[in-house]
Amino acid sequence: RMCFLHLPTRHPMSFPEIELPPLVQSAALLAVGLLYQGTAQRLIVETLLSELGKSPEGDVVSGRECYALSAGIALGLATLGRGHDSMGLSDLRVAERLRHFIAGGV
């Protein structure tokens, strides 16, 4: 849960506004992937998929590629070794959404 404190997009609305550098947000995403490696927990996979298409809060231009790469690596770590047999993830259409991102969609 401490890693999610460094991801402003995951803060509740009542949480005070804090400014975090994009590099810190990217490192928090990687930490989430390492913590949940191989678990394929639905909430984590949903969170990482939604973060993959977003820009980091703050300076949008400078940290976008790092943020997206961190979200993608974290998603890969969270679903590591699960393949298509992950129960409860089939309706998320992970592979289809990743293809959409590769083609340049957001």
PDB file of N, CA and C in Angstrom:
ATOM      1  N   ARG A   1       0.815  -1.201   0.000  1.00  0.00           N
ATOM      2  CA  ARG A   1       0.000   0.000   0.000  1.00  0.00           C
ATOM      3  C   ARG A   1       0.853   1.256   0.000  1.00  0.00           C
ATOM      4  N   MET A   2       2.040   1.157   0.544  1.00  0.00           N
ATOM      5  CA  MET A   2       2.924   2.325   0.565  1.00  0.00           C
ATOM      6  C   MET A   2       3.300   2.758  -0.854  1.00  0.00           C
ATOM      7  N   CYS A   3       3.428   1.801  -1.760  1.00  0.00           N
ATOM      8  CA  CYS A   3       3.774   2.149  -3.145  1.00  0.00           C
ATOM      9  C   CYS A   3       2.664   2.970  -3.789  1.00  0.00           C
ATOM     10  N   PHE A   4       1.412   2.680  -3.445  1.00  0.00           N
ATOM     11  CA  PHE A   4       0.294   3.407  -4.038  1.00  0.00           C
ATOM     12  C   PHE A   4       0.223   4.847  -3.539  1.00  0.00           C
ATOM     13  N   LEU A   5       0.888   5.155  -2.438  1.00  0.00           N
ATOM     14  CA  LEU A   5       0.953   6.541  -1.978  1.00  0.00           C
ATOM     15  C   LEU A   5       1.753   7.406  -2.940  1.00  0.00           C
ATOM     16  N   HIS A   6       2.590   6.764  -3.740  1.00  0.00           N
ATOM     17  CA  HIS A   6       3.427   7.495  -4.696  1.00  0.00           C
ATOM     18  C   HIS A   6       2.798   7.537  -6.097  1.00  0.00           C
ATOM     19  N   LEU A   7       1.552   7.109  -6.197  1.00  0.00           N
ATOM     20  CA  LEU A   7       0.813   7.166  -7.463  1.00  0.00           C
ATOM     21  C   LEU A   7      -0.420   8.054  -7.266  1.00  0.00           C
ATOM     22  N   PRO A   8      -0.320   9.339  -7.585  1.00  0.00           N
ATOM     23  CA  PRO A   8      -1.441  10.257  -7.334  1.00  0.00           C
ATOM     24  C   PRO A   8      -2.743   9.858  -8.017  1.00  0.00           C
ATOM     25  N   THR A   9      -2.681   9.126  -9.110  1.00  0.00           N
ATOM     26  CA  THR A   9      -3.922   8.722  -9.776  1.00  0.00           C
ATOM     27  C   THR A   9      -4.697   7.705  -8.948  1.00  0.00           C
ATOM     28  N   ARG A  10      -4.058   7.078  -7.970  1.00  0.00           N
ATOM     29  CA  ARG A  10      -4.713   6.080  -7.130  1.00  0.00           C
ATOM     30  C   ARG A  10      -5.140   6.653  -5.775  1.00  0.00           C
ATOM     31  N   HIS A  11      -4.934   7.946  -5.553  1.00  0.00           N
ATOM     32  CA  HIS A  11      -5.326   8.563  -4.285  1.00  0.00           C
ATOM     33  C   HIS A  11      -6.834   8.767  -4.235  1.00  0.00           C
ATOM     34  N   PRO A  12      -7.423   8.629  -3.051  1.00  0.00           N
ATOM     35  CA  PRO A  12      -8.843   8.974  -2.909  1.00  0.00           C
ATOM     36  C   PRO A  12      -9.038  10.483  -3.085  1.00  0.00           C
ATOM     37  N   MET A  13     -10.248  10.885  -3.386  1.00  0.00           N
ATOM     38  CA  MET A  13     -10.530  12.299  -3.632  1.00  0.00           C
ATOM     39  C   MET A  13     -10.242  13.162  -2.401  1.00  0.00           C
ATOM     40  N   SER A  14     -10.394  12.601  -1.214  1.00  0.00           N
ATOM     41  CA  SER A  14     -10.192  13.370   0.010  1.00  0.00           C
ATOM     42  C   SER A  14      -8.719  13.507   0.391  1.00  0.00           C
ATOM     43  N   PHE A  15      -7.847  12.835  -0.343  1.00  0.00           N
ATOM     44  CA  PHE A  15      -6.416  12.860  -0.039  1.00  0.00           C
ATOM     45  C   PHE A  15      -5.838  14.210  -0.442  1.00  0.00           C
ATOM     46  N   PRO A  16      -4.952  14.786   0.392  1.00  0.00           N
ATOM     47  CA  PRO A  16      -4.372  16.094   0.028  1.00  0.00           C
ATOM     48  C   PRO A  16      -3.509  16.001  -1.237  1.00  0.00           C
ATOM     49  N   GLU A  17      -3.503  17.075  -1.999  1.00  0.00           N
ATOM     50  CA  GLU A  17      -2.735  17.134  -3.245  1.00  0.00           C
ATOM     51  C   GLU A  17      -1.239  17.194  -2.932  1.00  0.00           C
ATOM     52  N   ILE A  18      -0.469  16.263  -3.480  1.00  0.00           N
ATOM     53  CA  ILE A  18       0.981  16.287  -3.297  1.00  0.00           C
ATOM     54  C   ILE A  18       1.648  16.206  -4.663  1.00  0.00           C
ATOM     55  N   GLU A  19       2.792  16.829  -4.771  1.00  0.00           N
ATOM     56  CA  GLU A  19       3.548  16.856  -6.028  1.00  0.00           C
ATOM     57  C   GLU A  19       4.657  15.808  -5.963  1.00  0.00           C
ATOM     58  N   LEU A  20       4.603  14.853  -6.872  1.00  0.00           N
ATOM     59  CA  LEU A  20       5.619  13.806  -6.932  1.00  0.00           C
ATOM     60  C   LEU A  20       6.277  13.811  -8.305  1.00  0.00           C
ATOM     61  N   PRO A  21       7.604  13.717  -8.357  1.00  0.00           N
ATOM     62  CA  PRO A  21       8.287  13.668  -9.647  1.00  0.00           C
ATOM     63  C   PRO A  21       7.873  12.417 -10.442  1.00  0.00           C
ATOM     64  N   PRO A  22       7.830  12.517 -11.767  1.00  0.00           N
ATOM     65  CA  PRO A  22       7.459  11.358 -12.591  1.00  0.00           C
ATOM     66  C   PRO A  22       8.360  10.138 -12.360  1.00  0.00           C
ATOM     67  N   LEU A  23       9.620  10.362 -12.064  1.00  0.00           N
ATOM     68  CA  LEU A  23      10.530   9.245 -11.822  1.00  0.00           C
ATOM     69  C   LEU A  23      10.137   8.474 -10.565  1.00  0.00           C
ATOM     70  N   VAL A  24       9.678   9.165  -9.546  1.00  0.00           N
ATOM     71  CA  VAL A  24       9.218   8.512  -8.316  1.00  0.00           C
ATOM     72  C   VAL A  24       7.964   7.698  -8.598  1.00  0.00           C
ATOM     73  N   GLN A  25       7.056   8.243  -9.395  1.00  0.00           N
ATOM     74  CA  GLN A  25       5.840   7.530  -9.756  1.00  0.00           C
ATOM     75  C   GLN A  25       6.167   6.269 -10.559  1.00  0.00           C
ATOM     76  N   SER A  26       7.145   6.371 -11.461  1.00  0.00           N
ATOM     77  CA  SER A  26       7.553   5.210 -12.262  1.00  0.00           C
ATOM     78  C   SER A  26       8.182   4.137 -11.382  1.00  0.00           C
ATOM     79  N   ALA A  27       8.997   4.553 -10.428  1.00  0.00           N
ATOM     80  CA  ALA A  27       9.619   3.596  -9.509  1.00  0.00           C
ATOM     81  C   ALA A  27       8.560   2.908  -8.651  1.00  0.00           C
ATOM     82  N   ALA A  28       7.520   3.639  -8.256  1.00  0.00           N
ATOM     83  CA  ALA A  28       6.439   3.043  -7.479  1.00  0.00           C
ATOM     84  C   ALA A  28       5.697   1.982  -8.288  1.00  0.00           C
ATOM     85  N   LEU A  29       5.496   2.245  -9.588  1.00  0.00           N
ATOM     86  CA  LEU A  29       4.852   1.241 -10.445  1.00  0.00           C
ATOM     87  C   LEU A  29       5.688  -0.029 -10.524  1.00  0.00           C
ATOM     88  N   LEU A  30       6.999   0.114 -10.700  1.00  0.00           N
ATOM     89  CA  LEU A  30       7.871  -1.058 -10.741  1.00  0.00           C
ATOM     90  C   LEU A  30       7.838  -1.814  -9.427  1.00  0.00           C
ATOM     91  N   ALA A  31       7.795  -1.093  -8.323  1.00  0.00           N
ATOM     92  CA  ALA A  31       7.735  -1.736  -7.009  1.00  0.00           C
ATOM     93  C   ALA A  31       6.445  -2.541  -6.852  1.00  0.00           C
ATOM     94  N   VAL A  32       5.340  -2.015  -7.355  1.00  0.00           N
ATOM     95  CA  VAL A  32       4.075  -2.755  -7.308  1.00  0.00           C
ATOM     96  C   VAL A  32       4.204  -4.055  -8.104  1.00  0.00           C
ATOM     97  N   GLY A  33       4.831  -3.980  -9.284  1.00  0.00           N
ATOM     98  CA  GLY A  33       5.033  -5.185 -10.086  1.00  0.00           C
ATOM     99  C   GLY A  33       5.886  -6.217  -9.372  1.00  0.00           C
ATOM    100  N   LEU A  34       6.925  -5.769  -8.705  1.00  0.00           N
ATOM    101  CA  LEU A  34       7.786  -6.693  -7.965  1.00  0.00           C
ATOM    102  C   LEU A  34       7.065  -7.298  -6.765  1.00  0.00           C
ATOM    103  N   LEU A  35       6.280  -6.494  -6.079  1.00  0.00           N
ATOM    104  CA  LEU A  35       5.556  -6.993  -4.901  1.00  0.00           C
ATOM    105  C   LEU A  35       4.494  -8.024  -5.264  1.00  0.00           C
ATOM    106  N   TYR A  36       3.832  -7.822  -6.378  1.00  0.00           N
ATOM    107  CA  TYR A  36       2.743  -8.707  -6.783  1.00  0.00           C
ATOM    108  C   TYR A  36       3.170  -9.661  -7.903  1.00  0.00           C
ATOM    109  N   GLN A  37       4.444  -9.930  -8.015  1.00  0.00           N
ATOM    110  CA  GLN A  37       4.981 -10.783  -9.083  1.00  0.00           C
ATOM    111  C   GLN A  37       4.332 -12.162  -9.066  1.00  0.00           C
ATOM    112  N   GLY A  38       3.751 -12.526 -10.213  1.00  0.00           N
ATOM    113  CA  GLY A  38       3.173 -13.852 -10.399  1.00  0.00           C
ATOM    114  C   GLY A  38       1.835 -14.079  -9.730  1.00  0.00           C
ATOM    115  N   THR A  39       1.257 -13.077  -9.088  1.00  0.00           N
ATOM    116  CA  THR A  39      -0.013 -13.283  -8.387  1.00  0.00           C
ATOM    117  C   THR A  39      -1.223 -13.166  -9.297  1.00  0.00           C
ATOM    118  N   ALA A  40      -1.148 -12.341 -10.323  1.00  0.00           N
ATOM    119  CA  ALA A  40      -2.253 -12.076 -11.253  1.00  0.00           C
ATOM    120  C   ALA A  40      -3.519 -11.647 -10.508  1.00  0.00           C
ATOM    121  N   GLN A  41      -3.358 -10.873  -9.450  1.00  0.00           N
ATOM    122  CA  GLN A  41      -4.523 -10.355  -8.732  1.00  0.00           C
ATOM    123  C   GLN A  41      -5.266  -9.360  -9.610  1.00  0.00           C
ATOM    124  N   ARG A  42      -6.556  -9.544  -9.687  1.00  0.00           N
ATOM    125  CA  ARG A  42      -7.365  -8.758 -10.605  1.00  0.00           C
ATOM    126  C   ARG A  42      -7.250  -7.255 -10.362  1.00  0.00           C
ATOM    127  N   LEU A  43      -7.331  -6.819  -9.126  1.00  0.00           N
ATOM    128  CA  LEU A  43      -7.261  -5.392  -8.820  1.00  0.00           C
ATOM    129  C   LEU A  43      -5.936  -4.791  -9.272  1.00  0.00           C
ATOM    130  N   ILE A  44      -4.858  -5.504  -9.057  1.00  0.00           N
ATOM    131  CA  ILE A  44      -3.539  -5.012  -9.455  1.00  0.00           C
ATOM    132  C   ILE A  44      -3.431  -4.966 -10.974  1.00  0.00           C
ATOM    133  N   VAL A  45      -3.900  -5.989 -11.650  1.00  0.00           N
ATOM    134  CA  VAL A  45      -3.845  -6.025 -13.112  1.00  0.00           C
ATOM    135  C   VAL A  45      -4.694  -4.893 -13.692  1.00  0.00           C
ATOM    136  N   GLU A  46      -5.888  -4.668 -13.147  1.00  0.00           N
ATOM    137  CA  GLU A  46      -6.728  -3.561 -13.612  1.00  0.00           C
ATOM    138  C   GLU A  46      -6.034  -2.217 -13.411  1.00  0.00           C
ATOM    139  N   THR A  47      -5.420  -2.056 -12.239  1.00  0.00           N
ATOM    140  CA  THR A  47      -4.725  -0.806 -11.933  1.00  0.00           C
ATOM    141  C   THR A  47      -3.577  -0.572 -12.899  1.00  0.00           C
ATOM    142  N   LEU A  48      -2.773  -1.604 -13.139  1.00  0.00           N
ATOM    143  CA  LEU A  48      -1.618  -1.443 -14.025  1.00  0.00           C
ATOM    144  C   LEU A  48      -2.042  -1.214 -15.468  1.00  0.00           C
ATOM    145  N   LEU A  49      -3.110  -1.860 -15.903  1.00  0.00           N
ATOM    146  CA  LEU A  49      -3.619  -1.613 -17.258  1.00  0.00           C
ATOM    147  C   LEU A  49      -4.105  -0.173 -17.405  1.00  0.00           C
ATOM    148  N   SER A  50      -4.770   0.339 -16.384  1.00  0.00           N
ATOM    149  CA  SER A  50      -5.248   1.717 -16.484  1.00  0.00           C
ATOM    150  C   SER A  50      -4.078   2.705 -16.436  1.00  0.00           C
ATOM    151  N   GLU A  51      -3.047   2.395 -15.658  1.00  0.00           N
ATOM    152  CA  GLU A  51      -1.882   3.272 -15.580  1.00  0.00           C
ATOM    153  C   GLU A  51      -1.064   3.245 -16.871  1.00  0.00           C
ATOM    154  N   LEU A  52      -1.113   2.142 -17.580  1.00  0.00           N
ATOM    155  CA  LEU A  52      -0.351   2.010 -18.821  1.00  0.00           C
ATOM    156  C   LEU A  52      -0.771   3.049 -19.852  1.00  0.00           C
ATOM    157  N   GLY A  53      -2.033   3.411 -19.858  1.00  0.00           N
ATOM    158  CA  GLY A  53      -2.520   4.382 -20.825  1.00  0.00           C
ATOM    159  C   GLY A  53      -2.522   5.815 -20.336  1.00  0.00           C
ATOM    160  N   LYS A  54      -2.037   6.054 -19.121  1.00  0.00           N
ATOM    161  CA  LYS A  54      -2.062   7.404 -18.552  1.00  0.00           C
ATOM    162  C   LYS A  54      -0.677   8.019 -18.545  1.00  0.00           C
ATOM    163  N   SER A  55      -0.662   9.322 -18.427  1.00  0.00           N
ATOM    164  CA  SER A  55       0.580  10.059 -18.201  1.00  0.00           C
ATOM    165  C   SER A  55       0.743  10.248 -16.702  1.00  0.00           C
ATOM    166  N   PRO A  56       1.976  10.391 -16.236  1.00  0.00           N
ATOM    167  CA  PRO A  56       2.154  10.661 -14.811  1.00  0.00           C
ATOM    168  C   PRO A  56       1.616  12.037 -14.468  1.00  0.00           C
ATOM    169  N   GLU A  57       1.206  12.203 -13.234  1.00  0.00           N
ATOM    170  CA  GLU A  57       0.736  13.504 -12.775  1.00  0.00           C
ATOM    171  C   GLU A  57       1.908  14.466 -12.772  1.00  0.00           C
ATOM    172  N   GLY A  58       1.640  15.702 -13.086  1.00  0.00           N
ATOM    173  CA  GLY A  58       2.706  16.704 -13.060  1.00  0.00           C
ATOM    174  C   GLY A  58       3.230  16.971 -14.453  1.00  0.00           C
ATOM    175  N   ASP A  59       4.547  16.897 -14.634  1.00  0.00           N
ATOM    176  CA  ASP A  59       5.197  17.188 -15.909  1.00  0.00           C
ATOM    177  C   ASP A  59       4.906  16.050 -16.887  1.00  0.00           C
ATOM    178  N   VAL A  60       3.939  16.260 -17.763  1.00  0.00           N
ATOM    179  CA  VAL A  60       3.438  15.201 -18.634  1.00  0.00           C
ATOM    180  C   VAL A  60       4.454  14.783 -19.691  1.00  0.00           C
ATOM    181  N   VAL A  61       5.181  15.717 -20.243  1.00  0.00           N
ATOM    182  CA  VAL A  61       6.043  15.425 -21.383  1.00  0.00           C
ATOM    183  C   VAL A  61       7.271  14.607 -21.002  1.00  0.00           C
ATOM    184  N   SER A  62       7.965  14.988 -19.956  1.00  0.00           N
ATOM    185  CA  SER A  62       9.263  14.388 -19.675  1.00  0.00           C
ATOM    186  C   SER A  62       9.194  12.972 -19.139  1.00  0.00           C
ATOM    187  N   GLY A  63       8.107  12.574 -18.478  1.00  0.00           N
ATOM    188  CA  GLY A  63       8.088  11.267 -17.844  1.00  0.00           C
ATOM    189  C   GLY A  63       7.177  10.245 -18.480  1.00  0.00           C
ATOM    190  N   ARG A  64       6.569  10.561 -19.608  1.00  0.00           N
ATOM    191  CA  ARG A  64       5.562   9.679 -20.209  1.00  0.00           C
ATOM    192  C   ARG A  64       6.123   8.322 -20.602  1.00  0.00           C
ATOM    193  N   GLU A  65       7.250   8.288 -21.290  1.00  0.00           N
ATOM    194  CA  GLU A  65       7.791   7.019 -21.768  1.00  0.00           C
ATOM    195  C   GLU A  65       8.238   6.142 -20.603  1.00  0.00           C
ATOM    196  N   CYS A  66       8.889   6.744 -19.629  1.00  0.00           N
ATOM    197  CA  CYS A  66       9.349   6.007 -18.456  1.00  0.00           C
ATOM    198  C   CYS A  66       8.164   5.445 -17.680  1.00  0.00           C
ATOM    199  N   TYR A  67       7.115   6.236 -17.550  1.00  0.00           N
ATOM    200  CA  TYR A  67       5.921   5.817 -16.817  1.00  0.00           C
ATOM    201  C   TYR A  67       5.232   4.647 -17.520  1.00  0.00           C
ATOM    202  N   ALA A  68       5.084   4.750 -18.833  1.00  0.00           N
ATOM    203  CA  ALA A  68       4.439   3.681 -19.596  1.00  0.00           C
ATOM    204  C   ALA A  68       5.277   2.405 -19.569  1.00  0.00           C
ATOM    205  N   LEU A  69       6.590   2.535 -19.694  1.00  0.00           N
ATOM    206  CA  LEU A  69       7.465   1.372 -19.640  1.00  0.00           C
ATOM    207  C   LEU A  69       7.394   0.710 -18.269  1.00  0.00           C
ATOM    208  N   SER A  70       7.388   1.499 -17.214  1.00  0.00           N
ATOM    209  CA  SER A  70       7.298   0.955 -15.858  1.00  0.00           C
ATOM    210  C   SER A  70       5.970   0.230 -15.644  1.00  0.00           C
ATOM    211  N   ALA A  71       4.890   0.809 -16.139  1.00  0.00           N
ATOM    212  CA  ALA A  71       3.580   0.172 -16.010  1.00  0.00           C
ATOM    213  C   ALA A  71       3.534  -1.143 -16.785  1.00  0.00           C
ATOM    214  N   GLY A  72       4.149  -1.166 -17.967  1.00  0.00           N
ATOM    215  CA  GLY A  72       4.176  -2.393 -18.768  1.00  0.00           C
ATOM    216  C   GLY A  72       5.007  -3.493 -18.122  1.00  0.00           C
ATOM    217  N   ILE A  73       6.156  -3.141 -17.597  1.00  0.00           N
ATOM    218  CA  ILE A  73       7.001  -4.128 -16.919  1.00  0.00           C
ATOM    219  C   ILE A  73       6.300  -4.645 -15.667  1.00  0.00           C
ATOM    220  N   ALA A  74       5.679  -3.737 -14.909  1.00  0.00           N
ATOM    221  CA  ALA A  74       4.960  -4.143 -13.704  1.00  0.00           C
ATOM    222  C   ALA A  74       3.800  -5.075 -14.051  1.00  0.00           C
ATOM    223  N   LEU A  75       3.090  -4.790 -15.136  1.00  0.00           N
ATOM    224  CA  LEU A  75       2.003  -5.669 -15.571  1.00  0.00           C
ATOM    225  C   LEU A  75       2.540  -7.047 -15.941  1.00  0.00           C
ATOM    226  N   GLY A  76       3.667  -7.070 -16.651  1.00  0.00           N
ATOM    227  CA  GLY A  76       4.286  -8.347 -16.992  1.00  0.00           C
ATOM    228  C   GLY A  76       4.722  -9.128 -15.770  1.00  0.00           C
ATOM    229  N   LEU A  77       5.265  -8.444 -14.786  1.00  0.00           N
ATOM    230  CA  LEU A  77       5.678  -9.119 -13.556  1.00  0.00           C
ATOM    231  C   LEU A  77       4.477  -9.653 -12.780  1.00  0.00           C
ATOM    232  N   ALA A  78       3.412  -8.873 -12.715  1.00  0.00           N
ATOM    233  CA  ALA A  78       2.229  -9.288 -11.957  1.00  0.00           C
ATOM    234  C   ALA A  78       1.562 -10.511 -12.579  1.00  0.00           C
ATOM    235  N   THR A  79       1.647 -10.656 -13.883  1.00  0.00           N
ATOM    236  CA  THR A  79       1.013 -11.792 -14.565  1.00  0.00           C
ATOM    237  C   THR A  79       2.029 -12.849 -14.995  1.00  0.00           C
ATOM    238  N   LEU A  80       3.230 -12.769 -14.474  1.00  0.00           N
ATOM    239  CA  LEU A  80       4.328 -13.652 -14.861  1.00  0.00           C
ATOM    240  C   LEU A  80       3.968 -15.126 -14.672  1.00  0.00           C
ATOM    241  N   GLY A  81       4.119 -15.891 -15.735  1.00  0.00           N
ATOM    242  CA  GLY A  81       3.901 -17.330 -15.674  1.00  0.00           C
ATOM    243  C   GLY A  81       2.456 -17.762 -15.665  1.00  0.00           C
ATOM    244  N   ARG A  82       1.532 -16.860 -15.840  1.00  0.00           N
ATOM    245  CA  ARG A  82       0.113 -17.212 -15.791  1.00  0.00           C
ATOM    246  C   ARG A  82      -0.483 -17.520 -17.155  1.00  0.00           C
ATOM    247  N   GLY A  83       0.042 -16.923 -18.196  1.00  0.00           N
ATOM    248  CA  GLY A  83      -0.458 -17.190 -19.540  1.00  0.00           C
ATOM    249  C   GLY A  83      -1.945 -16.912 -19.655  1.00  0.00           C
ATOM    250  N   HIS A  84      -2.634 -17.789 -20.330  1.00  0.00           N
ATOM    251  CA  HIS A  84      -4.071 -17.608 -20.545  1.00  0.00           C
ATOM    252  C   HIS A  84      -4.905 -18.318 -19.482  1.00  0.00           C
ATOM    253  N   ASP A  85      -4.266 -18.957 -18.510  1.00  0.00           N
ATOM    254  CA  ASP A  85      -5.036 -19.705 -17.525  1.00  0.00           C
ATOM    255  C   ASP A  85      -5.353 -18.910 -16.260  1.00  0.00           C
ATOM    256  N   SER A  86      -5.149 -17.609 -16.285  1.00  0.00           N
ATOM    257  CA  SER A  86      -5.450 -16.778 -15.120  1.00  0.00           C
ATOM    258  C   SER A  86      -6.953 -16.675 -14.938  1.00  0.00           C
ATOM    259  N   MET A  87      -7.423 -17.210 -13.847  1.00  0.00           N
ATOM    260  CA  MET A  87      -8.858 -17.166 -13.576  1.00  0.00           C
ATOM    261  C   MET A  87      -9.256 -15.743 -13.210  1.00  0.00           C
ATOM    262  N   GLY A  88     -10.334 -15.273 -13.778  1.00  0.00           N
ATOM    263  CA  GLY A  88     -10.862 -13.966 -13.453  1.00  0.00           C
ATOM    264  C   GLY A  88     -10.278 -12.810 -14.243  1.00  0.00           C
ATOM    265  N   LEU A  89      -9.367 -13.083 -15.165  1.00  0.00           N
ATOM    266  CA  LEU A  89      -8.772 -12.002 -15.950  1.00  0.00           C
ATOM    267  C   LEU A  89      -9.202 -12.017 -17.411  1.00  0.00           C
ATOM    268  N   SER A  90      -9.931 -13.015 -17.824  1.00  0.00           N
ATOM    269  CA  SER A  90     -10.264 -13.137 -19.248  1.00  0.00           C
ATOM    270  C   SER A  90     -11.123 -11.982 -19.745  1.00  0.00           C
ATOM    271  N   ASP A  91     -12.003 -11.441 -18.902  1.00  0.00           N
ATOM    272  CA  ASP A  91     -12.866 -10.350 -19.348  1.00  0.00           C
ATOM    273  C   ASP A  91     -12.130  -9.016 -19.442  1.00  0.00           C
ATOM    274  N   LEU A  92     -10.905  -8.943 -18.931  1.00  0.00           N
ATOM    275  CA  LEU A  92     -10.117  -7.713 -19.042  1.00  0.00           C
ATOM    276  C   LEU A  92      -9.499  -7.543 -20.428  1.00  0.00           C
ATOM    277  N   ARG A  93      -9.439  -8.617 -21.200  1.00  0.00           N
ATOM    278  CA  ARG A  93      -8.878  -8.600 -22.559  1.00  0.00           C
ATOM    279  C   ARG A  93      -7.489  -7.955 -22.558  1.00  0.00           C
ATOM    280  N   VAL A  94      -6.614  -8.485 -21.714  1.00  0.00           N
ATOM    281  CA  VAL A  94      -5.284  -7.909 -21.526  1.00  0.00           C
ATOM    282  C   VAL A  94      -4.505  -7.867 -22.837  1.00  0.00           C
ATOM    283  N   ALA A  95      -4.443  -8.983 -23.552  1.00  0.00           N
ATOM    284  CA  ALA A  95      -3.672  -9.038 -24.796  1.00  0.00           C
ATOM    285  C   ALA A  95      -4.224  -8.059 -25.834  1.00  0.00           C
ATOM    286  N   GLU A  96      -5.535  -7.961 -25.935  1.00  0.00           N
ATOM    287  CA  GLU A  96      -6.150  -7.043 -26.902  1.00  0.00           C
ATOM    288  C   GLU A  96      -5.841  -5.586 -26.550  1.00  0.00           C
ATOM    289  N   ARG A  97      -5.893  -5.263 -25.276  1.00  0.00           N
ATOM    290  CA  ARG A  97      -5.591  -3.883 -24.859  1.00  0.00           C
ATOM    291  C   ARG A  97      -4.123  -3.557 -25.064  1.00  0.00           C
ATOM    292  N   LEU A  98      -3.242  -4.525 -24.844  1.00  0.00           N
ATOM    293  CA  LEU A  98      -1.817  -4.285 -25.081  1.00  0.00           C
ATOM    294  C   LEU A  98      -1.542  -4.063 -26.563  1.00  0.00           C
ATOM    295  N   ARG A  99      -2.203  -4.831 -27.434  1.00  0.00           N
ATOM    296  CA  ARG A  99      -2.059  -4.610 -28.879  1.00  0.00           C
ATOM    297  C   ARG A  99      -2.531  -3.217 -29.262  1.00  0.00           C
ATOM    298  N   HIS A 100      -3.603  -2.765 -28.623  1.00  0.00           N
ATOM    299  CA  HIS A 100      -4.126  -1.417 -28.880  1.00  0.00           C
ATOM    300  C   HIS A 100      -3.073  -0.355 -28.505  1.00  0.00           C
ATOM    301  N   PHE A 101      -2.417  -0.530 -27.369  1.00  0.00           N
ATOM    302  CA  PHE A 101      -1.377   0.413 -26.945  1.00  0.00           C
ATOM    303  C   PHE A 101      -0.176   0.381 -27.891  1.00  0.00           C
ATOM    304  N   ILE A 102       0.174  -0.806 -28.377  1.00  0.00           N
ATOM    305  CA  ILE A 102       1.303  -0.943 -29.304  1.00  0.00           C
ATOM    306  C   ILE A 102       1.012  -0.197 -30.604  1.00  0.00           C
ATOM    307  N   ALA A 103      -0.243  -0.240 -31.030  1.00  0.00           N
ATOM    308  CA  ALA A 103      -0.637   0.430 -32.276  1.00  0.00           C
ATOM    309  C   ALA A 103      -0.735   1.945 -32.117  1.00  0.00           C
ATOM    310  N   GLY A 104      -0.508   2.443 -30.914  1.00  0.00           N
ATOM    311  CA  GLY A 104      -0.520   3.891 -30.702  1.00  0.00           C
ATOM    312  C   GLY A 104      -1.771   4.422 -30.055  1.00  0.00           C
ATOM    313  N   GLY A 105      -2.668   3.542 -29.642  1.00  0.00           N
ATOM    314  CA  GLY A 105      -3.883   3.987 -28.970  1.00  0.00           C
ATOM    315  C   GLY A 105      -3.629   4.332 -27.528  1.00  0.00           C
ATOM    316  N   VAL A 106      -4.532   5.105 -26.978  1.00  0.00           N
ATOM    317  CA  VAL A 106      -4.430   5.477 -25.563  1.00  0.00           C
ATOM    318  C   VAL A 106      -5.669   5.067 -24.838  1.00  0.00           C
TER     319      VAL A 106
END
